[in-house]
mmCIF file of C-alpha atoms in Angstrom:
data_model
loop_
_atom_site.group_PDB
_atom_site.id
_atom_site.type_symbol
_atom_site.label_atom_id
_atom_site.label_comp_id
_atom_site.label_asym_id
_atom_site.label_seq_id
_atom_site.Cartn_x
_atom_site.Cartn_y
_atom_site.Cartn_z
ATOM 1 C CA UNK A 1 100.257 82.386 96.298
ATOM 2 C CA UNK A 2 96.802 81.769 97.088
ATOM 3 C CA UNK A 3 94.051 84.849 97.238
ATOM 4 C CA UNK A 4 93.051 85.812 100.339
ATOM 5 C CA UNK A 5 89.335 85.042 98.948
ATOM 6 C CA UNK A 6 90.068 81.792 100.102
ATOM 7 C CA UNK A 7 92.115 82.811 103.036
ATOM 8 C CA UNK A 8 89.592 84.768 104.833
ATOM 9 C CA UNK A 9 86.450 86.093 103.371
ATOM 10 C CA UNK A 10 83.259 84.063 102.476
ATOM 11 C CA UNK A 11 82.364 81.876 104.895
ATOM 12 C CA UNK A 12 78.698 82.198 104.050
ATOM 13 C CA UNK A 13 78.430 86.138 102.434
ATOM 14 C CA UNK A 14 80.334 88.981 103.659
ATOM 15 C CA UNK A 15 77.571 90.138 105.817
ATOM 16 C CA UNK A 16 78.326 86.747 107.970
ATOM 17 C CA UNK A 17 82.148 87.300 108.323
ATOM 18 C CA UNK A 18 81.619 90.678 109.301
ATOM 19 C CA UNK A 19 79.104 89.561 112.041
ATOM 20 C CA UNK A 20 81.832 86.490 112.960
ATOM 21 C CA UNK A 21 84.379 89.534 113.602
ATOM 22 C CA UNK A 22 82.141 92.056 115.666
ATOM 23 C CA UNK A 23 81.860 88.771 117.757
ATOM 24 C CA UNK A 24 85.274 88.440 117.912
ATOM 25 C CA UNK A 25 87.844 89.677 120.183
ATOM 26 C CA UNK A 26 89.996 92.593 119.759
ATOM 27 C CA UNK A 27 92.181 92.159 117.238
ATOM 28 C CA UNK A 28 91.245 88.195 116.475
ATOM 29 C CA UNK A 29 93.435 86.629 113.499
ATOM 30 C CA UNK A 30 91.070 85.711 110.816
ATOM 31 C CA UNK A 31 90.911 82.228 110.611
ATOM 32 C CA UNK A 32 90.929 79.697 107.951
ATOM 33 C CA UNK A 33 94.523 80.472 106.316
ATOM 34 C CA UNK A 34 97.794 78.460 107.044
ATOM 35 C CA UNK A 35 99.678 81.542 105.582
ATOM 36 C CA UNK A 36 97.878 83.978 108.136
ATOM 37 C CA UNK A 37 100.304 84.940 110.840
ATOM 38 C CA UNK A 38 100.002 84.114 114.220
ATOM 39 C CA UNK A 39 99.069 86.289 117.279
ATOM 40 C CA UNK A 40 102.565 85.617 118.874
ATOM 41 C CA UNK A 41 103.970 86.285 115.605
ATOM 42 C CA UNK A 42 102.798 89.743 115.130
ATOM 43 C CA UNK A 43 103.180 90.503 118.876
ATOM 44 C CA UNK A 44 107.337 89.382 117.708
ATOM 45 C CA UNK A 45 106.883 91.746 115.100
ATOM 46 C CA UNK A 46 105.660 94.820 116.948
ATOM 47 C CA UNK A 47 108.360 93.810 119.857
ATOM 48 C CA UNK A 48 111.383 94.234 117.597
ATOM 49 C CA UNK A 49 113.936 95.811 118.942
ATOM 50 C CA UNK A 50 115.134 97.858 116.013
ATOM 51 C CA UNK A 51 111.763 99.707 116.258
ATOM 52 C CA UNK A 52 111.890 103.257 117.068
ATOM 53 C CA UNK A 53 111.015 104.622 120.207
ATOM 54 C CA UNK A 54 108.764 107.287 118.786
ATOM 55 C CA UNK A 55 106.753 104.559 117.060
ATOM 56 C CA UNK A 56 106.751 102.860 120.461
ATOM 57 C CA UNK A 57 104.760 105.628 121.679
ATOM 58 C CA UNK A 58 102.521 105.732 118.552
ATOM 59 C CA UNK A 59 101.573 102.066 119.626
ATOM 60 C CA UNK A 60 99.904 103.337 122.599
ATOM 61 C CA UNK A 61 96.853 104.901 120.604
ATOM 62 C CA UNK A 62 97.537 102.849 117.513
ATOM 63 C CA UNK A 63 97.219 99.428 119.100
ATOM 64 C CA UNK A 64 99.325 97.514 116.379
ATOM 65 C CA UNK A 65 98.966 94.200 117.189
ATOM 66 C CA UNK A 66 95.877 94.509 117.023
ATOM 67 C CA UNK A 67 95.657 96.317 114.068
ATOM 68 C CA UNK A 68 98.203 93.586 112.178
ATOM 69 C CA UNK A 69 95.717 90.996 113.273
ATOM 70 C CA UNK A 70 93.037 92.999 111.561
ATOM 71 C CA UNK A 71 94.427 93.688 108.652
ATOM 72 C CA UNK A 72 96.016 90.123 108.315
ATOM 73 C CA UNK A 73 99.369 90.856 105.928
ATOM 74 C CA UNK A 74 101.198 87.456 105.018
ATOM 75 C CA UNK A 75 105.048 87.307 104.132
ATOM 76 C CA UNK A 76 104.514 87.306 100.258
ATOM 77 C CA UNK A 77 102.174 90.032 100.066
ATOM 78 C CA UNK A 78 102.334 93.238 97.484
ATOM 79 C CA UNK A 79 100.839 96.070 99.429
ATOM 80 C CA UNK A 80 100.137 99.228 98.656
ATOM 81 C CA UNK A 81 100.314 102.487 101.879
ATOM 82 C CA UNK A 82 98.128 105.243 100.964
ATOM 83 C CA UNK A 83 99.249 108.489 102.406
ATOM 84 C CA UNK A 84 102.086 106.736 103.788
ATOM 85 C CA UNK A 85 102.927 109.794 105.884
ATOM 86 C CA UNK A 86 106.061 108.698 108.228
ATOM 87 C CA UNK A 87 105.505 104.976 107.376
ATOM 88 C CA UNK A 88 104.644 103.872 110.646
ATOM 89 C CA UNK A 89 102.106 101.772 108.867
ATOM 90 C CA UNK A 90 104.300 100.773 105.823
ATOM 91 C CA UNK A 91 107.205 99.761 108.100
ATOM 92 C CA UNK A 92 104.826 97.618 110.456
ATOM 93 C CA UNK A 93 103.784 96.100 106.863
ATOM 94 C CA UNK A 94 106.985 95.666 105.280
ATOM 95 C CA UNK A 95 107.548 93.541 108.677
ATOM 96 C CA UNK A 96 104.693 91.551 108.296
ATOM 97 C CA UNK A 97 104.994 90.486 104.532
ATOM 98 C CA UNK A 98 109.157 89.382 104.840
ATOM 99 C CA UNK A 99 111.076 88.063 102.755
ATOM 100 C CA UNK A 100 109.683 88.086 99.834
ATOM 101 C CA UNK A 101 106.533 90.565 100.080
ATOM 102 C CA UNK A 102 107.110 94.701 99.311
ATOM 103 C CA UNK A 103 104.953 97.711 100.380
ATOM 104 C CA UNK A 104 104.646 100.770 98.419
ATOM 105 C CA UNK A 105 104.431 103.465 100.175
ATOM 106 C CA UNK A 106 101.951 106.363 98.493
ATOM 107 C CA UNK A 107 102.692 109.875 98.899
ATOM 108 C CA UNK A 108 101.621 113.260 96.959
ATOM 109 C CA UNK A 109 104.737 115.397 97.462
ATOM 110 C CA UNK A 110 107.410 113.088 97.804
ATOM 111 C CA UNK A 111 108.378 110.873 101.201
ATOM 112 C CA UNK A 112 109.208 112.622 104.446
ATOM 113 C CA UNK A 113 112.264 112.366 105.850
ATOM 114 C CA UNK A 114 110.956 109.729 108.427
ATOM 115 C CA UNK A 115 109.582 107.395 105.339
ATOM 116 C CA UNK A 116 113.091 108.320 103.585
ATOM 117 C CA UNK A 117 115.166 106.351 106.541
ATOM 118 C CA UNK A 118 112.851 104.145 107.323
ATOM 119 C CA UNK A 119 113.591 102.377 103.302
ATOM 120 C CA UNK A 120 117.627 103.049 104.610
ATOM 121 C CA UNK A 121 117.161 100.227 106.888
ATOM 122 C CA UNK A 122 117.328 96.501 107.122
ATOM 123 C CA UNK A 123 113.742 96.684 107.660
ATOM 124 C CA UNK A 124 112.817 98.720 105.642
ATOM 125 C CA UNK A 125 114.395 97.135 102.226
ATOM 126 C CA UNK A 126 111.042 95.866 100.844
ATOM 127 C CA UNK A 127 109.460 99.491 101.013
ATOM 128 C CA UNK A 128 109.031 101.286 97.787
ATOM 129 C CA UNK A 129 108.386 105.055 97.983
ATOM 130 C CA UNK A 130 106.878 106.402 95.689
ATOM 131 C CA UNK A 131 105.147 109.878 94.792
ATOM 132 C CA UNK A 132 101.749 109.268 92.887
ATOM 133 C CA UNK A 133 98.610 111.236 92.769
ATOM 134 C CA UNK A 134 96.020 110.772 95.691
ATOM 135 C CA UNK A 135 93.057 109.936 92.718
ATOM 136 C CA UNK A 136 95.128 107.792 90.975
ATOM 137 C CA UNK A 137 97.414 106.238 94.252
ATOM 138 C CA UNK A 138 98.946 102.574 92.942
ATOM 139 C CA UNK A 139 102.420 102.474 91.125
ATOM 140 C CA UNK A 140 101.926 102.230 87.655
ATOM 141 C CA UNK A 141 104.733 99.683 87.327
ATOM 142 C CA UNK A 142 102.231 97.320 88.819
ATOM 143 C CA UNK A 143 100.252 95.098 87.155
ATOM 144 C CA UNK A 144 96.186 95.765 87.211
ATOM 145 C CA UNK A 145 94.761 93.470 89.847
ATOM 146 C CA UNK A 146 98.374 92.542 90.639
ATOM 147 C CA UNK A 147 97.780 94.032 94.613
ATOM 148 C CA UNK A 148 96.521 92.370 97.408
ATOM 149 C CA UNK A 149 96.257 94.255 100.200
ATOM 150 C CA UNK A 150 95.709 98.500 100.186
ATOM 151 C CA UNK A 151 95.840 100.425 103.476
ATOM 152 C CA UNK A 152 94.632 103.749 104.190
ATOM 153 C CA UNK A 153 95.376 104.588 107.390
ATOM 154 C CA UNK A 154 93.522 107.846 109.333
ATOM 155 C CA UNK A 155 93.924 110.030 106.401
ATOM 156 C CA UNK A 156 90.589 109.478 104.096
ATOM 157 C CA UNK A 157 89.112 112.479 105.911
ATOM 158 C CA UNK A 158 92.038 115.141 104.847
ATOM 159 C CA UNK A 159 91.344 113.717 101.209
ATOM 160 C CA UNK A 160 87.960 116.612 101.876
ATOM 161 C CA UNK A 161 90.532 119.533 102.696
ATOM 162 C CA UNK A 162 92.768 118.298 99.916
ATOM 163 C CA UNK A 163 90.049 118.199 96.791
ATOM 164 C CA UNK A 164 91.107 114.990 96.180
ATOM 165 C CA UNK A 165 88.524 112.950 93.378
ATOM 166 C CA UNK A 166 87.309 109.923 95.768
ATOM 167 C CA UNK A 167 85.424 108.050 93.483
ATOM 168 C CA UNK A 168 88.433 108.025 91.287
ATOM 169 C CA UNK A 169 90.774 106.859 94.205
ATOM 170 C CA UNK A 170 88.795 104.251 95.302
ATOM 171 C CA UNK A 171 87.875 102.770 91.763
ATOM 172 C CA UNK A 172 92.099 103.066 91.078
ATOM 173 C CA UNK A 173 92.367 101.026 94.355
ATOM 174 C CA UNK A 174 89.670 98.468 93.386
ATOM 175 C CA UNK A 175 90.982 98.050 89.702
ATOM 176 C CA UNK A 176 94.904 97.308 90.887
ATOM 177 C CA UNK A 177 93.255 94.657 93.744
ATOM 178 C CA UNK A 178 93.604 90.948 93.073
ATOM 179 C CA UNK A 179 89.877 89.378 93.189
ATOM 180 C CA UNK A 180 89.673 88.906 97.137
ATOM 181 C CA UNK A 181 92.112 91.166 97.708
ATOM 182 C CA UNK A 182 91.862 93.913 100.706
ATOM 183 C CA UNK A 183 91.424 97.449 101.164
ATOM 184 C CA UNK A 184 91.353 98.482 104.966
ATOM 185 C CA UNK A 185 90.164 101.902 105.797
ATOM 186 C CA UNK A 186 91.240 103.329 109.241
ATOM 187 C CA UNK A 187 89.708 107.434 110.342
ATOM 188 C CA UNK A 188 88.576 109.281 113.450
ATOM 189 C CA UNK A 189 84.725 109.192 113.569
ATOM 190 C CA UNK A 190 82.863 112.425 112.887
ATOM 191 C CA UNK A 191 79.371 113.095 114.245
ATOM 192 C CA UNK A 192 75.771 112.373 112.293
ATOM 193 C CA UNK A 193 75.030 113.976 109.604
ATOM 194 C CA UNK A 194 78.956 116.209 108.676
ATOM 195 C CA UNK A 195 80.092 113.894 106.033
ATOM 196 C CA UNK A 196 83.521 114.908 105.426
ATOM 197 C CA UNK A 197 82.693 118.801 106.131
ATOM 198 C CA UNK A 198 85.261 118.753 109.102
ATOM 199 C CA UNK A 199 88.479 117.097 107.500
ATOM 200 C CA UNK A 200 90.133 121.046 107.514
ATOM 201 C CA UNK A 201 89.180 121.318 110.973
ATOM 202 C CA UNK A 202 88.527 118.533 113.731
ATOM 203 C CA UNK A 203 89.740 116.015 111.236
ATOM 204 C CA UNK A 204 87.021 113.534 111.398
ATOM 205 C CA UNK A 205 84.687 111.999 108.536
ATOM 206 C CA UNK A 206 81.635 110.510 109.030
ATOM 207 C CA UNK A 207 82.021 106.669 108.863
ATOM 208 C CA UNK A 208 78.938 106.174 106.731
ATOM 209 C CA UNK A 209 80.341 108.345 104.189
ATOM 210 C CA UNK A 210 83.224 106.461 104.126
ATOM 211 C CA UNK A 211 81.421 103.352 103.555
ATOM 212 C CA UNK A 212 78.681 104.717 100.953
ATOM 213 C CA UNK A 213 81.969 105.843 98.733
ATOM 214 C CA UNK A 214 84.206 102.555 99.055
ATOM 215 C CA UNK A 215 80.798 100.543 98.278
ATOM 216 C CA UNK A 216 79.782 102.430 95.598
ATOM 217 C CA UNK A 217 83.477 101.390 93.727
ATOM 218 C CA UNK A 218 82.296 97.714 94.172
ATOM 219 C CA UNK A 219 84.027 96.202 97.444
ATOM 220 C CA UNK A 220 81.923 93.915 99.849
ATOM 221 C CA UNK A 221 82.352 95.190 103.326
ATOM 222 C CA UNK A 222 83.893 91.705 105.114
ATOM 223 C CA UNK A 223 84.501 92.595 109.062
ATOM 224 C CA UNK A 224 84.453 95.563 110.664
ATOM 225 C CA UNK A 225 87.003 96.429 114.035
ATOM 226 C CA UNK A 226 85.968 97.567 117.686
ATOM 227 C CA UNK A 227 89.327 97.631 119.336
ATOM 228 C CA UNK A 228 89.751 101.423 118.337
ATOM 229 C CA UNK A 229 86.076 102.264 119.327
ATOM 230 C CA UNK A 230 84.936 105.066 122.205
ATOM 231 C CA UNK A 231 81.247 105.184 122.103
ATOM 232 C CA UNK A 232 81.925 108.224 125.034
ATOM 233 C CA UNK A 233 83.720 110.500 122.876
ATOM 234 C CA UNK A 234 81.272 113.773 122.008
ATOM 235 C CA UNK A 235 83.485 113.608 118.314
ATOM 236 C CA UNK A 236 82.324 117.628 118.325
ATOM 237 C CA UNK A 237 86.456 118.649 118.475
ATOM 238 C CA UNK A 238 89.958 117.420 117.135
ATOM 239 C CA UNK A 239 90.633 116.049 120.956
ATOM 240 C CA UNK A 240 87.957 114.960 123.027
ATOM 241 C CA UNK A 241 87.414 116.632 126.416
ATOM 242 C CA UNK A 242 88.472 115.621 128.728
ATOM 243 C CA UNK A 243 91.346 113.759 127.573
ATOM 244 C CA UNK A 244 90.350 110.389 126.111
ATOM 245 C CA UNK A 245 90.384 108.243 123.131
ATOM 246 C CA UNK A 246 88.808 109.462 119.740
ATOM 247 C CA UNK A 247 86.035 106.922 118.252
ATOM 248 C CA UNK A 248 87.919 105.464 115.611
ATOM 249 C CA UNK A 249 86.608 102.927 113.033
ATOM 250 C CA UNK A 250 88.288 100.435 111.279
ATOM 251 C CA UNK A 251 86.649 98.897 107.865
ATOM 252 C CA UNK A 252 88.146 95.834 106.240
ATOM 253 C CA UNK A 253 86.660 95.309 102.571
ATOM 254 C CA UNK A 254 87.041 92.877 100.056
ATOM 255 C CA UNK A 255 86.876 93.012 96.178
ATOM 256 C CA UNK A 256 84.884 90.581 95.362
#
C-alpha cells in the first residue's frame, strides 16, 4: 500500500498544501491519489442506511462528509480513534477503510455501550476496542510506525481536566505513524490567551496550543479545515449565545 506521503502531502512544502486547502472548498478531497475516495463515495458512505438515527442527527453539527473528505481514509487503512467515545468517528472510519482496513478504537475505561454494539455489527467488524492509556493511546500489538492515519476527534481539550501527559501522547502517536502518515486533530476553539485552562469548564482549548504541542512532537502541519469555522462565536461559554455554531478547528498533520 502506498504512503499517503505520496498520496497527498508535499506538493512543494507543507506550508503550500496547507495554503492549496484554505483555498479549497469545504471539505475538498485531496488530490493526487487514485486510492483517495471520491466525494460521491463518501457522501454513499455517510447515506447508509444501516446508520443510526442518532448519528444522523450528530451529522448536522459534525458535517461528515466533509469531515471524511478532510481526513481522506482509504479502504486498506490501519487507523487508530483516540477517545473513541461512542464511535461515531470510528464507525464513519471503519466505513471508509472496507474491506480490508481496521480502526482501533482508544478508550481509558473501557468502550461504552454505544462503541460495544457498534463492533456487534456488520459494520462495525473491522473496529477493534481497545482500553489503553490516554499518554500512551496506540495498541501495543501494533507494529511502531505500522499506523497511518490517528484521529482525535473534539476531545484534546478534556485531556487538561484529565492530567493526561501530552507530550507523551503525541510523541506515542508520532512514533506508531508510518512516515507520511496522518494525525487529524478536531476541538472547539477557546479564546486568546486560555490555553487549555477551560477544558473542566466551557470545554474549549486554544488552537495555538494545540498546534505548539503536536509540532513540538515533530509533525508538519499539511492543511488546515474551514468548514467547521464561526468567526461570530464570542467562544467565552460551553454554548454560544444566542444559539449558533461553536468555532471549531480542524488540523490535519503529517509525520514527515
Amino acid at each position: 500500500m502506498k504512503t499517503l506521503a505520496r498520496s497527498l502531502f508535499f506538493v512543494a512544502s507543507a506550508a503550500t498544501v496547507a495554503l492549496a486547502a484554505g483555498c479549497a472548498g469545504p471539505g475538498t478531497t485531496p488530490r493526487g491519489d487514485s486510492g483517495a475516495l471520491s466525494r460521491a463515495q463518501i457522501e454513499a458512505i455517510v447515506a447508509s442506511p444501516d446508520r443510526s438515527e442518532a448519528d444522523r442527527r450528530n451529522d448536522v453539527r459534525r458535517k461528515p462528509v466533509d469531515m471524511l473528505a478532510f481526513v481522506a481514509p482509504r479502504p486498506g487503512m490501519v487507523v487508530v480513534d483516540v477517545v473513541a467515545g461512542g464511535g461515531y468517528t470510528s464507525e464513519l472510519l471503519a466505513r471508509a477503510v472496507a474491506p480490508n482496513g481496521r480502526v482501533y478504537s482508544q478508550t481509558s475505561r473501557g468502550p461504552s455501550s454505544t462503541l460495544a454494539e457498534r463492533t456487534k455489527k456488520p459494520v462495525g467488524a473491522n473496529i477493534v476496542a481497545f482500553v489503553q492509556p490516554l499518554d500512551n493511546p496506540v495498541p501495543v500489538t501494533l507494529a511502531p510506525a505500522g499506523v497511518d492515519l490517528v484521529t482525535l476527534m473534539f476531545n484534546y481539550h478534556d485531556l487538561g481536566a484529565a492530567g493526561v501527559d501530552r507530550a507523551r501522547m503525541n510523541a506515542a502517536i508520532f512514533a506508531a505513524l508510518k512516515p507520511g502518515g496522518a494525525y487529524v486533530v478536531a476541538d472547539h476553539s477557546g479564546r486568546a490567551g486560555t490555553g487549555i485552562s477551560e477544558s473542566a469548564t466551557l470545554h474549549r482549548v486554544e488552537e495555538v496550543l494545540v498546534r505548539r504541542e503536536v509540532e513540538a512532537a515533530g509533525f508538519r502541519l499539511a492543511a488546515e479545515a474551514m468548514f467547521l469555522r464561526n468567526p461570530a462565536d464570542p467562544r467565552d461559554r460551553e454554548e454560544p449565545d444566542p444559539p449558533q455554531p461553536k468555532d471549531e478547528f480542524v488540523l490535519r498533520y503529517v509525520k514527515p
